[in-house]
PDB file of C-alpha atoms and ligand atoms in Angstrom:
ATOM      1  CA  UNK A   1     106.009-139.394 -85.305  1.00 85.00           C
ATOM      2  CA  UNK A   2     104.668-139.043 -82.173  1.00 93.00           C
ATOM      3  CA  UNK A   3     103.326-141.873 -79.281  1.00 97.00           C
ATOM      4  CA  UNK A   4      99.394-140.753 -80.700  1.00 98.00           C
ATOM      5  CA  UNK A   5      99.990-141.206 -84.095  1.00 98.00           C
ATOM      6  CA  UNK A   6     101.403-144.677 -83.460  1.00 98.00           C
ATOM      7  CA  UNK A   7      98.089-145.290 -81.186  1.00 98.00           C
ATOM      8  CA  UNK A   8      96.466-144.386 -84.669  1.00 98.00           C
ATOM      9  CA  UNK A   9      98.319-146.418 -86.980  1.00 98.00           C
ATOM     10  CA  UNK A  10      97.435-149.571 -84.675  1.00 98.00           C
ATOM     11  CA  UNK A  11     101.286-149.501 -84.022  1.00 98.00           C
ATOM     12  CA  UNK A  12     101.174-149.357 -80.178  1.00 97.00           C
ATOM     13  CA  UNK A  13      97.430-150.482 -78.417  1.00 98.00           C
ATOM     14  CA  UNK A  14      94.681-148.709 -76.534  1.00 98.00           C
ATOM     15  CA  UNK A  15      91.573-149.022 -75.462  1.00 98.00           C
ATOM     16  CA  UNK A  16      89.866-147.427 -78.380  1.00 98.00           C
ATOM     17  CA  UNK A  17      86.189-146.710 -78.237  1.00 98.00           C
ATOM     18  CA  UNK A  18      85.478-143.818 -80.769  1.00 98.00           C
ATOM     19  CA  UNK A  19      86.822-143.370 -84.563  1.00 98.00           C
ATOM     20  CA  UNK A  20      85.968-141.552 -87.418  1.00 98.00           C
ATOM     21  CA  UNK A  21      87.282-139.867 -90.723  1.00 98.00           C
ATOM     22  CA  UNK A  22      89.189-136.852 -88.366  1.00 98.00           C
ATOM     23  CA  UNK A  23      89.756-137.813 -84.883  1.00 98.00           C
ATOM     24  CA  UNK A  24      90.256-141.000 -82.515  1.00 98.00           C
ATOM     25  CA  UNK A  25      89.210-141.300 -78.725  1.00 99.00           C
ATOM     26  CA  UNK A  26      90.570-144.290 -76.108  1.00 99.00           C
ATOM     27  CA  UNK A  27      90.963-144.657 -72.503  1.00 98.00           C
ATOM     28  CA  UNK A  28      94.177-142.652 -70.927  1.00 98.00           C
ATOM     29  CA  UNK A  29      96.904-145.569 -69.657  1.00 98.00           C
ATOM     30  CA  UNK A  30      96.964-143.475 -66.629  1.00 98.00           C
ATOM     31  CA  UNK A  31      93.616-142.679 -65.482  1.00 98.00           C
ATOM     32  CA  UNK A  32      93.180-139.566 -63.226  1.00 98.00           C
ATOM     33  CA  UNK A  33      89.979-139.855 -62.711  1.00 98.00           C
ATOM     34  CA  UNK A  34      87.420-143.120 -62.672  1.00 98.00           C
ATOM     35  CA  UNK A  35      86.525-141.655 -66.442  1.00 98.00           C
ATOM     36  CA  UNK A  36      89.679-140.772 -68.210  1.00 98.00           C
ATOM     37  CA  UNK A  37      89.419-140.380 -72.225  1.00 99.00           C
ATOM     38  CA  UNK A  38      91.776-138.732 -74.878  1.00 99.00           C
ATOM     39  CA  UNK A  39      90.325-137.381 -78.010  1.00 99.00           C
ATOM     40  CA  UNK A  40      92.824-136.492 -80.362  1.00 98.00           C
ATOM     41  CA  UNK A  41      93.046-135.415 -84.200  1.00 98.00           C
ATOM     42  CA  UNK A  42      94.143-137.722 -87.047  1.00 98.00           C
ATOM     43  CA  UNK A  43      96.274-134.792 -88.375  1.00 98.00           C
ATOM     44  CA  UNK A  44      99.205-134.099 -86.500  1.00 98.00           C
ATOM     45  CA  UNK A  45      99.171-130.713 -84.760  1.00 98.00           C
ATOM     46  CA  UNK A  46     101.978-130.489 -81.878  1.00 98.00           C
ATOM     47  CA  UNK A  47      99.734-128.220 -79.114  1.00 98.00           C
ATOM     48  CA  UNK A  48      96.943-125.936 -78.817  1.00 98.00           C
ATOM     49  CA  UNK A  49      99.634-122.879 -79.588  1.00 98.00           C
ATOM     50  CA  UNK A  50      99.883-124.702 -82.798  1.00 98.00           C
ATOM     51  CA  UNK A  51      96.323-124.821 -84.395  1.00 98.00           C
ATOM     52  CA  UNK A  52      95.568-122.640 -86.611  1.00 98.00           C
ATOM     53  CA  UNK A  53      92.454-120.512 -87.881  1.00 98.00           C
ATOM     54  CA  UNK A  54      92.516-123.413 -91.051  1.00 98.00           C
ATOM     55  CA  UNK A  55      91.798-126.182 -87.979  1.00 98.00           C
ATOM     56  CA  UNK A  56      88.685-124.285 -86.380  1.00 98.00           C
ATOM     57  CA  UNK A  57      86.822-126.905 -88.055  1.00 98.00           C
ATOM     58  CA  UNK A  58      88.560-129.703 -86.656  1.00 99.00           C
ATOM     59  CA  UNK A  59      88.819-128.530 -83.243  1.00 98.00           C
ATOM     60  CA  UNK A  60      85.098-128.090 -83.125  1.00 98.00           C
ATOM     61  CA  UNK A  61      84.604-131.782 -83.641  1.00 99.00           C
ATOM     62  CA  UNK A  62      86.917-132.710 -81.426  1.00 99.00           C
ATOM     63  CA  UNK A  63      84.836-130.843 -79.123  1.00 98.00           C
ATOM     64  CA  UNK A  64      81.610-132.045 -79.935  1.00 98.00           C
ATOM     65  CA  UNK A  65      82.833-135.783 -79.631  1.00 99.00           C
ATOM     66  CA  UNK A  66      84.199-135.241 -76.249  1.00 99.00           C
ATOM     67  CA  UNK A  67      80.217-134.018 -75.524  1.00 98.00           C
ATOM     68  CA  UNK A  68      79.087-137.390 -76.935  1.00 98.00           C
ATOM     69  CA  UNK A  69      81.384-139.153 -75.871  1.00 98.00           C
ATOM     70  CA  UNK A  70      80.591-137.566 -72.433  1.00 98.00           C
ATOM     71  CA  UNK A  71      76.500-138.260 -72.997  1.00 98.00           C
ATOM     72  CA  UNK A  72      77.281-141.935 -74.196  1.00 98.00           C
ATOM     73  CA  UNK A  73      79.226-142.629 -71.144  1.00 98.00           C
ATOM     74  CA  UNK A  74      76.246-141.364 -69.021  1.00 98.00           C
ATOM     75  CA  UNK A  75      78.083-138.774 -67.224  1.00 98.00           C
ATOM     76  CA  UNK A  76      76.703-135.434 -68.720  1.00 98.00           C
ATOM     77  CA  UNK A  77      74.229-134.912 -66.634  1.00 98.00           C
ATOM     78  CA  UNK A  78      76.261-135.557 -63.526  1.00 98.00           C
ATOM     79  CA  UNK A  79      79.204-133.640 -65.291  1.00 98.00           C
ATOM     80  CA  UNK A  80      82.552-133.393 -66.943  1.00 98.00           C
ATOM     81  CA  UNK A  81      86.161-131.841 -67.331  1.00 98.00           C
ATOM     82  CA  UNK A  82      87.475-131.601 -70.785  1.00 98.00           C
ATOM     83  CA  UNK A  83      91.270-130.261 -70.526  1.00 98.00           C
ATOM     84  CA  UNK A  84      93.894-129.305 -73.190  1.00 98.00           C
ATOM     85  CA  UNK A  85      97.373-129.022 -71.397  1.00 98.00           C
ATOM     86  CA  UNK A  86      99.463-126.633 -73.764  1.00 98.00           C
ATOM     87  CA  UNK A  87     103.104-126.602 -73.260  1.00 98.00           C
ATOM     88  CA  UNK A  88     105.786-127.250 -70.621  1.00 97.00           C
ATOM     89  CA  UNK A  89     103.672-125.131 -67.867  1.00 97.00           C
ATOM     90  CA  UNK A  90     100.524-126.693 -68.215  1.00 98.00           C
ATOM     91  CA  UNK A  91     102.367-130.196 -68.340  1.00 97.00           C
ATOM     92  CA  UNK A  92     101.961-131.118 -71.963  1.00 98.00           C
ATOM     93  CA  UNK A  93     103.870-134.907 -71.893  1.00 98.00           C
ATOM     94  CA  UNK A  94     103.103-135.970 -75.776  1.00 98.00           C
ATOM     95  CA  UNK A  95     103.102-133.357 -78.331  1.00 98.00           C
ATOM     96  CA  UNK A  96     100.165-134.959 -80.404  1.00 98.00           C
ATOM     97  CA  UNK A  97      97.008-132.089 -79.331  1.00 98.00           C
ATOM     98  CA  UNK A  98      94.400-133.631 -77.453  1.00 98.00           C
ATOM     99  CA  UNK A  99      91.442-133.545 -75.153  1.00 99.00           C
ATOM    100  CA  UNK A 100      91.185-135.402 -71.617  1.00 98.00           C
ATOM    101  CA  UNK A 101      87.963-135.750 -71.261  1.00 99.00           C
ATOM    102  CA  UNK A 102      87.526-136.510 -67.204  1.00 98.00           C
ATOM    103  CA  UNK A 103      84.326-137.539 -65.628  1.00 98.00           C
ATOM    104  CA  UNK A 104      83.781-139.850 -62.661  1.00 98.00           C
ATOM    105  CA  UNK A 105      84.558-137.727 -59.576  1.00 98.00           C
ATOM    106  CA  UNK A 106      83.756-134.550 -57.893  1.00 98.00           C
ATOM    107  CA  UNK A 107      86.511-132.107 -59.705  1.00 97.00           C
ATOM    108  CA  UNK A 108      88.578-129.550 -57.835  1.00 96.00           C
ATOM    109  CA  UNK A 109      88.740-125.870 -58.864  1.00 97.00           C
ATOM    110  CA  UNK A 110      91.169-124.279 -59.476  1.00 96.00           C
ATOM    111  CA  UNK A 111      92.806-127.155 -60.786  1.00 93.00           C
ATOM    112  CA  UNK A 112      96.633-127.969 -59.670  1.00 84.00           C
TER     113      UNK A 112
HETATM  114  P1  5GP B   1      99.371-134.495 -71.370  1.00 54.14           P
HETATM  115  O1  5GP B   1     100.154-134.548 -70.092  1.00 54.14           O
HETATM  116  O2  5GP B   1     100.283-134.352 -72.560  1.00 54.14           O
HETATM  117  O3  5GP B   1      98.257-133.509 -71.372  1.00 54.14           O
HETATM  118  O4  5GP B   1      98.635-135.888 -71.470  1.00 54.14           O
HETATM  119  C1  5GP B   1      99.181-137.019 -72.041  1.00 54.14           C
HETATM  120  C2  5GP B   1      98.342-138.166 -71.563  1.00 54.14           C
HETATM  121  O5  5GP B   1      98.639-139.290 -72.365  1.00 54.14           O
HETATM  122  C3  5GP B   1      98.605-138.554 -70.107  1.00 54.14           C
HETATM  123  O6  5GP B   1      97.384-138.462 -69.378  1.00 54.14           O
HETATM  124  C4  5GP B   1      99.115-139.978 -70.214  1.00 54.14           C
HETATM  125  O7  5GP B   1      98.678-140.805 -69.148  1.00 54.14           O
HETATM  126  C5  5GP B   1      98.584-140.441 -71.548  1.00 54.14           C
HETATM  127  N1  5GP B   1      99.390-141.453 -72.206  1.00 54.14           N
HETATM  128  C6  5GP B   1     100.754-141.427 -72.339  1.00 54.14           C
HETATM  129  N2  5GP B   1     101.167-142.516 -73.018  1.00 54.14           N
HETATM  130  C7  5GP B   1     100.056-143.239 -73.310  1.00 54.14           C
HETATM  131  C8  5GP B   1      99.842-144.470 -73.999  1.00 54.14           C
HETATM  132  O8  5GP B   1     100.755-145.138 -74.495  1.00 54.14           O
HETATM  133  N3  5GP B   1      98.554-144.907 -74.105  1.00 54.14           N
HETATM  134  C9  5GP B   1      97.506-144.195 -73.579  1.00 54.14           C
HETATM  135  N4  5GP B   1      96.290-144.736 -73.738  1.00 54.14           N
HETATM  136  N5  5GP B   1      97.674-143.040 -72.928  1.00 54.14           N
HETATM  137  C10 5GP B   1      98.931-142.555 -72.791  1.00 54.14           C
END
């Protein structure tokens, strides 16, 4: 089971501020920006190489939360960097899938 799904289960704490039937959303322990959120899926899938054409719904949502979650904060407007690491390349740590949503700060591009 992975770090996530223990964040989940109420097993290990975090600062949770979104839940519903499919996905969960709490502040990142390491914050890389002044507005650092994870939104991540109640099923398990490992990566973004992982989901499948059967999770299109799912992956939608989690979408579509990170924009709410983005317009609740108060930081659409001034804008927002939602990020899926996939893999060893992009720096993938915890093999749970899941969004960073990352507001706060004037973002560089290309990213690192
Ligand atoms: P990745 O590098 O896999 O894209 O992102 C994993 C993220 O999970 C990192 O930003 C890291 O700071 C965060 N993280 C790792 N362990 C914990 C934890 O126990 N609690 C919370 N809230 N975030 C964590």
């Amino acid at each position: 089971m992975t770090l996530f799904s223990k964040i989940i289960r109420r097993e290990i704490p975090a600062k949770i501020i979104h839940e519903d039937e499919h996905c969960l959303a709490f502040h990142d322990i390491a914050p890389q920006a002044p507005q650092h959120v994870l939104v991540i899926p109640k099923k398990e899938i490992r990566s973004m190489a992982e989901a499948r054409p059967e999770d299109q719904a799912l992956l939608g949502h989690l979408m579509l939360t990170a924009s709410k979650l983005a317009r609740d904060m108060g930081v659409d407007e001034e804008g927002y960097r939602i990020v899926v690491n996939t893999n060893r390349a992009a720096g993938q740590t915890v093999f749970h899938l899941h969004l960073h949503l990352l507001a706060g700060r004037d973002l560089n591009w290309p990213p690192g």
